[in-house]
Coordinates of C-alpha atoms and ligand atoms in Angstrom, one line a residue:
M826 CA -4.6 -9.0 0.1
N827 CA -2.8 -13.0 -0.3
R828 CA -3.6 -15.4 -2.6
Q829 CA -4.1 -19.0 -2.1
L830 CA -0.5 -21.0 -0.4
F831 CA -2.4 -23.9 1.3
T832 CA -4.4 -25.9 -0.2
N833 CA -8.2 -26.1 0.9
E834 CA -8.5 -30.2 1.4
S835 CA -6.3 -31.3 4.5
P836 CA -4.8 -31.0 7.4
S837 CA -7.9 -30.1 9.6
S838 CA -8.2 -27.0 11.0
G839 CA -6.0 -27.4 14.0
T840 CA -3.2 -27.9 11.8
R841 CA -4.3 -25.2 9.6
S842 CA -4.4 -23.2 13.1
V843 CA -0.6 -23.7 13.6
W844 CA 1.2 -23.7 9.9
A845 CA -0.7 -21.7 7.8
G846 CA 1.1 -19.2 6.2
E847 CA 4.1 -20.5 8.3
G848 CA 7.2 -22.2 7.0
K849 CA 7.9 -20.2 4.0
D850 CA 11.6 -18.3 3.3
L851 CA 12.2 -16.4 6.4
L852 CA 14.7 -14.2 7.2
Q853 CA 18.1 -16.5 7.5
G854 CA 15.9 -19.5 8.9
A855 CA 14.1 -17.7 11.1
T856 CA 11.1 -20.6 12.1
Q857 CA 8.9 -17.7 13.7
V858 CA 6.8 -14.5 11.1
P859 CA 9.2 -11.4 11.5
V860 CA 7.8 -8.3 12.1
V861 CA 8.3 -6.5 8.9
H862 CA 7.8 -3.1 9.8
S863 CA 9.2 -1.4 6.6
V864 CA 7.2 1.3 5.2
S865 CA 8.6 0.0 1.7
F866 CA 10.7 -2.2 -0.2
G867 CA 13.4 -1.3 -2.1
Y868 CA 14.7 -2.2 -5.8
R869 CA 17.6 -2.0 -7.7
D870 CA 16.2 -3.4 -10.9
I871 CA 13.5 -1.0 -11.8
D872 CA 12.2 -3.7 -14.7
H873 CA 11.4 -5.8 -11.3
W874 CA 10.3 -3.0 -9.4
H875 CA 7.5 -2.2 -12.4
E876 CA 6.6 -6.5 -12.4
V877 CA 5.5 -6.5 -8.9
A878 CA 3.8 -3.2 -9.3
L879 CA 1.7 -4.0 -11.7
G880 CA 1.4 -8.0 -9.4
Q881 CA 3.1 -9.6 -12.4
K882 CA 5.7 -11.0 -9.7
E883 CA 5.4 -11.9 -6.5
G884 CA 6.8 -8.9 -4.1
H885 CA 5.8 -5.9 -1.6
I886 CA 5.8 -2.2 -2.9
Y887 CA 4.4 -0.2 0.0
S888 CA 2.9 -1.2 3.7
R889 CA -0.4 0.6 2.7
N890 CA -1.7 -2.3 -0.1
T891 CA 0.6 -5.3 1.4
N892 CA 3.1 -6.1 3.7
P893 CA 4.6 -9.2 4.4
T894 CA 3.2 -10.2 8.2
V895 CA -0.1 -8.9 7.5
Q896 CA 0.1 -11.2 4.8
V897 CA 0.8 -14.3 6.7
F898 CA -1.8 -13.4 9.1
E899 CA -4.4 -13.4 5.5
E900 CA -3.2 -16.7 4.7
K901 CA -4.1 -18.4 8.2
V902 CA -7.2 -16.8 7.8
R903 CA -7.9 -17.5 4.5
S904 CA -7.1 -21.6 5.2
L905 CA -9.0 -21.6 7.8
E906 CA -12.1 -20.6 6.2
K907 CA -11.5 -22.9 3.3
A908 CA -11.8 -19.1 0.8
E909 CA -9.6 -18.5 -2.6
A910 CA -8.7 -15.0 -0.7
A911 CA -8.4 -12.3 1.9
V912 CA -7.5 -8.9 3.7
S913 CA -7.3 -7.4 6.2
F914 CA -8.0 -4.1 7.8
S915 CA -7.0 -2.4 10.9
T916 CA -10.6 -2.7 13.4
G917 CA -12.9 -5.6 12.6
M918 CA -15.0 -2.5 11.7
A919 CA -12.9 -1.4 8.7
A920 CA -13.4 -4.7 7.7
I921 CA -17.5 -4.0 8.3
S922 CA -17.5 -0.6 6.4
S923 CA -15.2 -1.1 3.8
S924 CA -17.2 -4.4 2.5
L925 CA -20.4 -2.4 2.9
F926 CA -18.7 0.7 0.9
T927 CA -17.3 -1.3 -1.3
F928 CA -20.5 -2.9 -2.9
L929 CA -23.4 -0.2 -2.5
S930 CA -23.7 2.8 -4.3
P931 CA -26.3 5.5 -4.3
G932 CA -29.6 3.9 -4.9
D933 CA -28.7 0.6 -4.0
R934 CA -30.6 -1.4 -1.3
V935 CA -29.2 -3.5 1.7
V936 CA -31.8 -6.2 3.9
T937 CA -30.2 -7.0 7.0
I938 CA -31.0 -7.4 10.8
K939 CA -31.9 -5.6 13.8
D940 CA -29.4 -7.7 15.4
T941 CA -26.1 -6.9 14.6
Y942 CA -23.1 -5.9 16.8
G943 CA -23.5 -2.6 17.6
G944 CA -21.8 -0.4 15.3
T945 CA -22.3 -1.9 12.4
G946 CA -25.3 -1.0 13.3
K947 CA -25.0 2.6 13.1
I948 CA -23.6 2.4 10.1
F949 CA -26.8 0.9 8.5
L950 CA -29.0 3.3 10.6
H951 CA -26.8 6.5 10.1
H952 CA -24.2 6.4 7.4
L953 CA -25.5 4.8 4.5
P954 CA -28.7 6.5 4.7
R955 CA -26.5 9.8 4.0
F956 CA -25.7 8.2 0.5
Q957 CA -29.2 7.7 -0.2
I958 CA -28.3 3.2 0.1
D959 CA -31.9 1.6 0.8
V960 CA -31.7 -0.3 4.7
A961 CA -34.0 -3.1 5.7
M962 CA -33.7 -3.9 9.4
C963 CA -35.5 -6.6 9.8
E964 CA -36.2 -8.9 12.9
T965 CA -33.2 -11.4 13.0
E966 CA -35.8 -14.4 14.0
D967 CA -38.8 -13.8 11.6
A968 CA -36.8 -15.8 8.1
D969 CA -39.8 -15.2 6.1
G970 CA -39.8 -11.4 6.7
I971 CA -36.4 -11.4 5.8
E972 CA -36.8 -13.1 2.8
K973 CA -39.7 -10.9 1.6
E974 CA -37.3 -7.7 2.0
V975 CA -34.9 -9.6 -0.1
A976 CA -38.0 -10.6 -2.5
K977 CA -38.7 -6.7 -3.0
G978 CA -34.4 -6.2 -4.5
C979 CA -31.0 -5.7 -3.1
Q980 CA -27.8 -5.8 -3.5
V981 CA -26.9 -6.9 -0.3
L982 CA -28.2 -9.0 2.2
Y983 CA -25.7 -8.5 5.7
L984 CA -26.1 -11.3 8.3
E985 CA -24.3 -11.9 11.7
T986 CA -24.8 -15.2 13.8
P987 CA -24.8 -16.1 16.6
T988 CA -25.6 -12.5 17.2
N989 CA -24.8 -10.3 19.8
P990 CA -25.9 -10.4 22.7
T991 CA -28.6 -12.7 22.4
L992 CA -26.6 -15.5 20.4
K993 CA -29.6 -15.3 18.0
V994 CA -29.3 -18.1 15.5
L995 CA -30.0 -17.5 11.4
D996 CA -31.1 -20.4 9.0
L997 CA -27.9 -19.3 7.1
K998 CA -28.2 -21.7 4.3
R999 CA -32.1 -21.0 3.7
L1000 CA -31.4 -17.4 3.9
I1001 CA -28.2 -17.2 1.4
E1002 CA -30.3 -20.0 -1.4
T1003 CA -32.8 -16.9 -1.0
A1004 CA -30.9 -13.5 -1.5
H1005 CA -28.4 -15.8 -4.4
R1006 CA -31.9 -16.3 -7.0
K1007 CA -32.5 -12.2 -6.7
G1008 CA -29.0 -12.0 -7.5
A1009 CA -27.5 -10.1 -4.2
L1010 CA -24.0 -10.9 -2.3
V1011 CA -24.5 -12.5 1.0
L1012 CA -21.5 -11.1 3.9
V1013 CA -21.5 -12.9 7.1
D1014 CA -20.0 -11.8 10.3
N1015 CA -18.8 -14.8 11.5
T1016 CA -17.1 -13.4 14.4
F1017 CA -19.0 -15.1 17.0
A1018 CA -19.3 -18.7 16.4
T1019 CA -14.9 -18.7 14.7
P1020 CA -13.7 -20.3 11.5
I1021 CA -13.6 -23.9 14.3
N1022 CA -17.2 -24.1 14.6
Q1023 CA -18.4 -22.6 11.3
N1024 CA -17.9 -21.6 7.8
P1025 CA -20.7 -19.7 5.9
L1026 CA -18.8 -19.9 2.9
D1027 CA -19.2 -23.4 2.8
L1028 CA -23.4 -22.9 3.0
G1029 CA -23.0 -20.8 0.0
A1030 CA -21.9 -16.8 1.5
D1031 CA -19.6 -14.6 -0.7
L1032 CA -18.0 -12.6 2.0
V1033 CA -16.9 -13.6 5.8
I1034 CA -16.1 -11.5 8.1
H1035 CA -14.3 -11.4 10.9
S1036 CA -13.2 -9.5 13.8
A1037 CA -9.6 -10.8 14.5
T1038 CA -9.9 -8.5 17.8
K1039 CA -12.1 -11.5 19.5
F1040 CA -11.4 -15.2 19.5
L1041 CA -8.9 -14.8 16.4
G1042 CA -5.8 -13.4 18.3
G1043 CA -7.6 -14.6 21.6
H1044 CA -5.5 -12.3 23.9
A1045 CA -7.7 -9.1 23.8
D1046 CA -4.0 -7.4 22.8
A1047 CA -4.5 -5.9 19.1
L1048 CA -6.9 -4.9 16.8
G1049 CA -8.3 -5.8 13.4
G1050 CA -10.0 -7.3 10.8
V1051 CA -10.3 -9.7 8.0
I1052 CA -12.6 -10.7 5.4
C1053 CA -12.2 -13.6 3.1
G1054 CA -14.1 -15.1 -0.8
S1055 CA -13.3 -15.4 -3.7
E1056 CA -10.4 -13.5 -5.7
E1057 CA -12.5 -11.4 -7.1
L1058 CA -14.7 -9.8 -4.7
V1059 CA -12.3 -10.3 -2.1
Q1060 CA -10.0 -7.6 -4.9
R1061 CA -12.1 -5.3 -5.4
V1062 CA -12.8 -5.1 -1.0
F1063 CA -8.4 -5.5 -1.6
S1064 CA -8.8 -1.9 -3.8
Y1065 CA -11.1 0.2 -2.2
R1066 CA -8.9 -0.7 0.8
E1067 CA -5.4 0.6 -0.9
I1068 CA -7.2 3.8 -1.1
H1069 CA -9.6 4.2 1.8
G1070 CA -6.2 3.4 3.9
A1071 CA -7.0 1.3 7.3
T1072 CA -4.8 -0.9 7.2
L1073 CA -3.7 -3.7 9.3
Q1074 CA -0.5 -3.2 12.0
P1075 CA 2.3 -5.0 11.1
M1076 CA 2.6 -5.0 14.8
A1077 CA -1.0 -6.1 15.4
A1078 CA -1.0 -8.7 12.5
Y1079 CA 2.2 -10.6 14.4
L1080 CA 0.4 -11.1 17.6
L1081 CA -2.6 -12.0 15.6
L1082 CA -1.6 -14.7 13.7
R1083 CA 0.7 -15.7 16.9
G1084 CA -2.8 -15.6 19.3
M1085 CA -4.5 -17.7 16.3
K1086 CA -1.4 -20.5 16.6
T1087 CA -3.8 -21.9 19.7
L1088 CA -7.3 -20.6 18.5
H1089 CA -8.5 -24.6 17.8
L1090 CA -7.3 -25.5 21.5
R1091 CA -8.7 -22.2 23.0
I1092 CA -12.3 -22.7 20.8
Q1093 CA -12.5 -26.6 22.1
Q1094 CA -12.2 -24.9 24.9
Q1095 CA -14.3 -22.4 25.3
N1096 CA -17.3 -24.3 24.1
E1097 CA -17.2 -26.9 26.8
S1098 CA -17.5 -24.6 29.3
A1099 CA -20.0 -22.0 27.5
L1100 CA -21.9 -25.5 27.4
T1101 CA -21.5 -26.4 30.6
I1102 CA -21.9 -23.0 32.4
A1103 CA -25.2 -22.2 30.2
K1104 CA -26.9 -25.4 31.7
W1105 CA -26.0 -24.8 34.9
L1106 CA -27.1 -21.5 35.1
E1107 CA -30.2 -22.2 33.9
T1108 CA -31.2 -24.2 36.3
H1109 CA -29.7 -21.7 38.9
P1110 CA -32.6 -20.3 41.1
K1111 CA -31.5 -16.2 40.8
I1112 CA -31.1 -16.9 37.1
E1113 CA -34.1 -15.2 34.8
E1114 CA -33.2 -16.5 31.3
V1115 CA -29.9 -18.0 29.4
Y1116 CA -29.0 -17.6 26.1
Y1117 CA -26.8 -20.4 24.6
P1118 CA -27.1 -21.6 21.3
G1119 CA -26.2 -25.2 22.6
L1120 CA -29.5 -25.8 24.9
P1121 CA -31.8 -27.6 23.7
S1122 CA -34.3 -25.0 25.4
H1123 CA -32.3 -22.5 22.9
P1124 CA -35.0 -21.5 19.7
H1125 CA -32.8 -21.8 17.4
Y1126 CA -30.8 -25.0 18.9
K1127 CA -32.3 -27.2 15.4
I1128 CA -30.8 -25.1 13.1
A1129 CA -26.8 -24.4 15.3
C1130 CA -27.0 -27.7 15.0
Q1131 CA -27.3 -27.8 11.6
Q1132 CA -25.0 -24.8 11.0
M1133 CA -22.1 -25.1 13.7
R1134 CA -19.7 -27.6 14.8
G1135 CA -19.5 -25.8 18.6
F1136 CA -22.0 -23.6 20.1
G1137 CA -19.1 -20.9 20.8
G1138 CA -17.3 -19.3 23.5
V1139 CA -20.1 -16.8 24.3
L1140 CA -23.2 -16.7 26.5
S1141 CA -25.7 -14.1 28.5
F1142 CA -27.9 -14.9 31.1
S1143 CA -30.4 -11.5 33.1
L1144 CA -30.7 -11.9 36.3
K1145 CA -34.3 -11.9 38.7
G1146 CA -33.9 -8.1 39.3
G1147 CA -33.1 -6.3 36.7
M1148 CA -30.2 -3.9 36.0
E1149 CA -29.7 -3.0 40.3
M1150 CA -28.9 -7.2 40.6
V1151 CA -26.3 -6.9 37.6
R1152 CA -24.7 -3.5 39.5
S1153 CA -24.3 -5.5 42.9
F1154 CA -23.4 -9.3 41.2
L1155 CA -20.8 -8.6 38.6
P1156 CA -17.9 -6.6 40.4
Q1157 CA -18.6 -10.4 42.8
L1158 CA -17.3 -12.1 40.1
R1159 CA -13.1 -12.7 40.8
F1160 CA -12.1 -14.5 37.4
A1161 CA -13.7 -12.5 35.0
H1162 CA -12.6 -8.2 33.6
L1163 CA -15.8 -6.1 33.5
A1164 CA -14.7 -4.5 30.3
A1165 CA -16.1 -4.3 26.3
N1166 CA -14.4 -7.4 24.5
L1167 CA -14.7 -10.5 24.4
G1168 CA -13.4 -13.8 23.0
S1169 CA -9.4 -13.6 24.8
V1170 CA -8.5 -15.9 27.1
E1171 CA -9.6 -14.0 30.3
T1172 CA -13.1 -14.1 30.9
V1173 CA -15.1 -10.8 30.2
A1174 CA -18.4 -10.2 31.4
G1175 CA -20.2 -6.7 31.3
P1176 CA -23.8 -5.6 30.1
P1177 CA -24.8 -4.7 26.5
R1178 CA -25.3 -1.1 27.0
T1179 CA -21.4 -0.8 28.0
S1180 CA -20.0 -3.4 25.5
S1181 CA -21.2 -4.6 22.3
H1182 CA -24.0 -1.3 22.1
V1183 CA -22.3 1.5 24.1
E1184 CA -22.7 2.7 20.3
C1185 CA -26.9 2.8 21.3
T1186 CA -29.1 5.3 22.8
E1187 CA -31.3 3.7 25.5
E1188 CA -34.3 3.5 23.2
E1189 CA -32.2 2.1 20.2
R1190 CA -31.7 -1.1 22.9
Q1191 CA -34.7 -1.6 23.9
A1192 CA -35.9 -1.5 20.2
L1193 CA -33.9 -4.0 19.9
G1194 CA -34.8 -6.5 22.6
I1195 CA -31.9 -5.7 24.8
P1196 CA -33.6 -6.9 28.1
E1197 CA -32.0 -4.5 31.4
G1198 CA -30.6 -7.2 33.0
L1199 CA -28.5 -9.0 30.8
I1200 CA -25.1 -9.6 31.1
R1201 CA -23.4 -11.0 28.4
Y1202 CA -19.9 -13.6 29.8
S1203 CA -17.7 -14.6 27.7
V1204 CA -16.2 -17.5 28.9
G1205 CA -11.9 -17.9 29.0
I1206 CA -10.1 -20.9 28.9
E1207 CA -9.8 -21.3 32.7
E1208 CA -11.0 -24.7 34.3
T1209 CA -14.8 -25.0 33.7
Q1210 CA -15.0 -25.5 37.6
D1211 CA -13.5 -22.6 39.1
L1212 CA -15.7 -20.0 36.4
L1213 CA -18.6 -22.0 37.5
N1214 CA -17.3 -22.1 41.1
D1215 CA -16.7 -17.9 40.8
L1216 CA -20.2 -17.4 39.5
E1217 CA -21.6 -19.7 42.1
Q1218 CA -20.3 -17.4 45.2
A1219 CA -21.0 -14.0 43.4
L1220 CA -25.1 -15.5 42.9
E1221 CA -25.0 -16.2 46.9
A1222 CA -23.4 -12.7 48.1
I1223 CA -26.3 -11.0 46.2
P1224 CA -29.9 -10.4 47.6
E1225 CA -32.8 -12.4 47.0
R1226 CA -34.0 -9.4 45.8
I1227 CA -33.3 -5.8 45.8
D1228 CA -34.7 -3.4 49.2
C1229 CA -35.9 -0.6 47.5
S1230 CA -36.5 1.1 50.1
S1231 CA -32.9 1.6 51.0
Ligands
LIG625 C1 -16.3 -6.5 18.2 C2 -17.2 -6.8 17.0 C3 -17.4 -6.0 15.6 C4 -16.3 -5.0 15.5 O1 -14.9 -5.1 15.8 P1 -13.5 -3.9 16.0 O2 -12.4 -4.9 15.9 O3 -13.2 -4.0 17.7 O4 -13.2 -2.5 15.2 C5 -17.7 -6.5 14.3 N1 -18.6 -7.7 14.9 C6 -18.9 -8.7 15.9 C7 -19.7 -9.4 16.2 C8 -18.2 -8.0 16.8 O5 -18.0 -8.6 18.6

């Protein structure tokens, strides 16, 4: 767990992306954060060792608990989310499951939405109920329904916005206020927005969670997760993680924190390209529907404008003709990995059934209202015009309508 080293007032998030956590006494004046692979940290002075172990002096004991490289990564995210404290995990799912298991006990109740990330949905559907934790999964767009479930009483309200893969936007301020009136903690998965576009803690959330694997790292070469919030709450999750053991590895921490130095530049470019592409797709005759919160036609456009500074790098669209068309369209793309991740410098595209909701059955996906012909398109940092040209040639290459007799 990492405490505040960089004050929350200034400078801007771009400068924080570069500098937060950096420039402390590094090994022999190294300007870059060393990757400290050491499992343990030795002391000749037994009393000093004991004081570090008790948390009375700064230092490290054992890397499952804290590690210098991992600490710099935590400090960077903490600073960008303007939180008191942050703690990291081996993956985003480890951050999510550890947070839920820290704050929920048998007999408790959690309220959430149907549109959470597929893996998160699995925790709500299959794992929490095994521990006699009552789960209410609400229709994502029904704010009144969510408030009704919260009013029945709950310990945790778990939210995610924008959602994956249909980019629904929740009114965070409203839902957080409702939950706080009932004394519930509010956890928000901020992976899609990133701290550049949205800070849920500013809107009242108690904890913000990221899959650092996505936009934070930005290069699809390291897995990681992180949560940020008050010192007291983060300390509780940290204590759970110390023993549960889903620790972020130093090499992954280094890759993630190096990626984060360009976070603000990547997100600016991805925001801009995604909006341009979404607007263009909306006018294309072979496109059935486009899902992007930056489009004035999006049902939650107004809320998105209120709580986000940019609309993010992920959009989804469906093709007229459904799954058959998706099958012929996707391989035509020249500048897109057909893969399950998102938030990378390269554009990534794929259908939810093999990406965000691969953990779900066909029936579960249908129940979640994920259209069969949907494509999730995570915009990289390529030139916008090249991506538009790529989409155009791929759309041209697919038939107007699939011949069912062949
Ligand atoms: C990918 C993702 C996760 C899970 O993160 P991992 O690092 O893959 O474990 C959680 N939430 C959202 C919104 C995601 O996109």
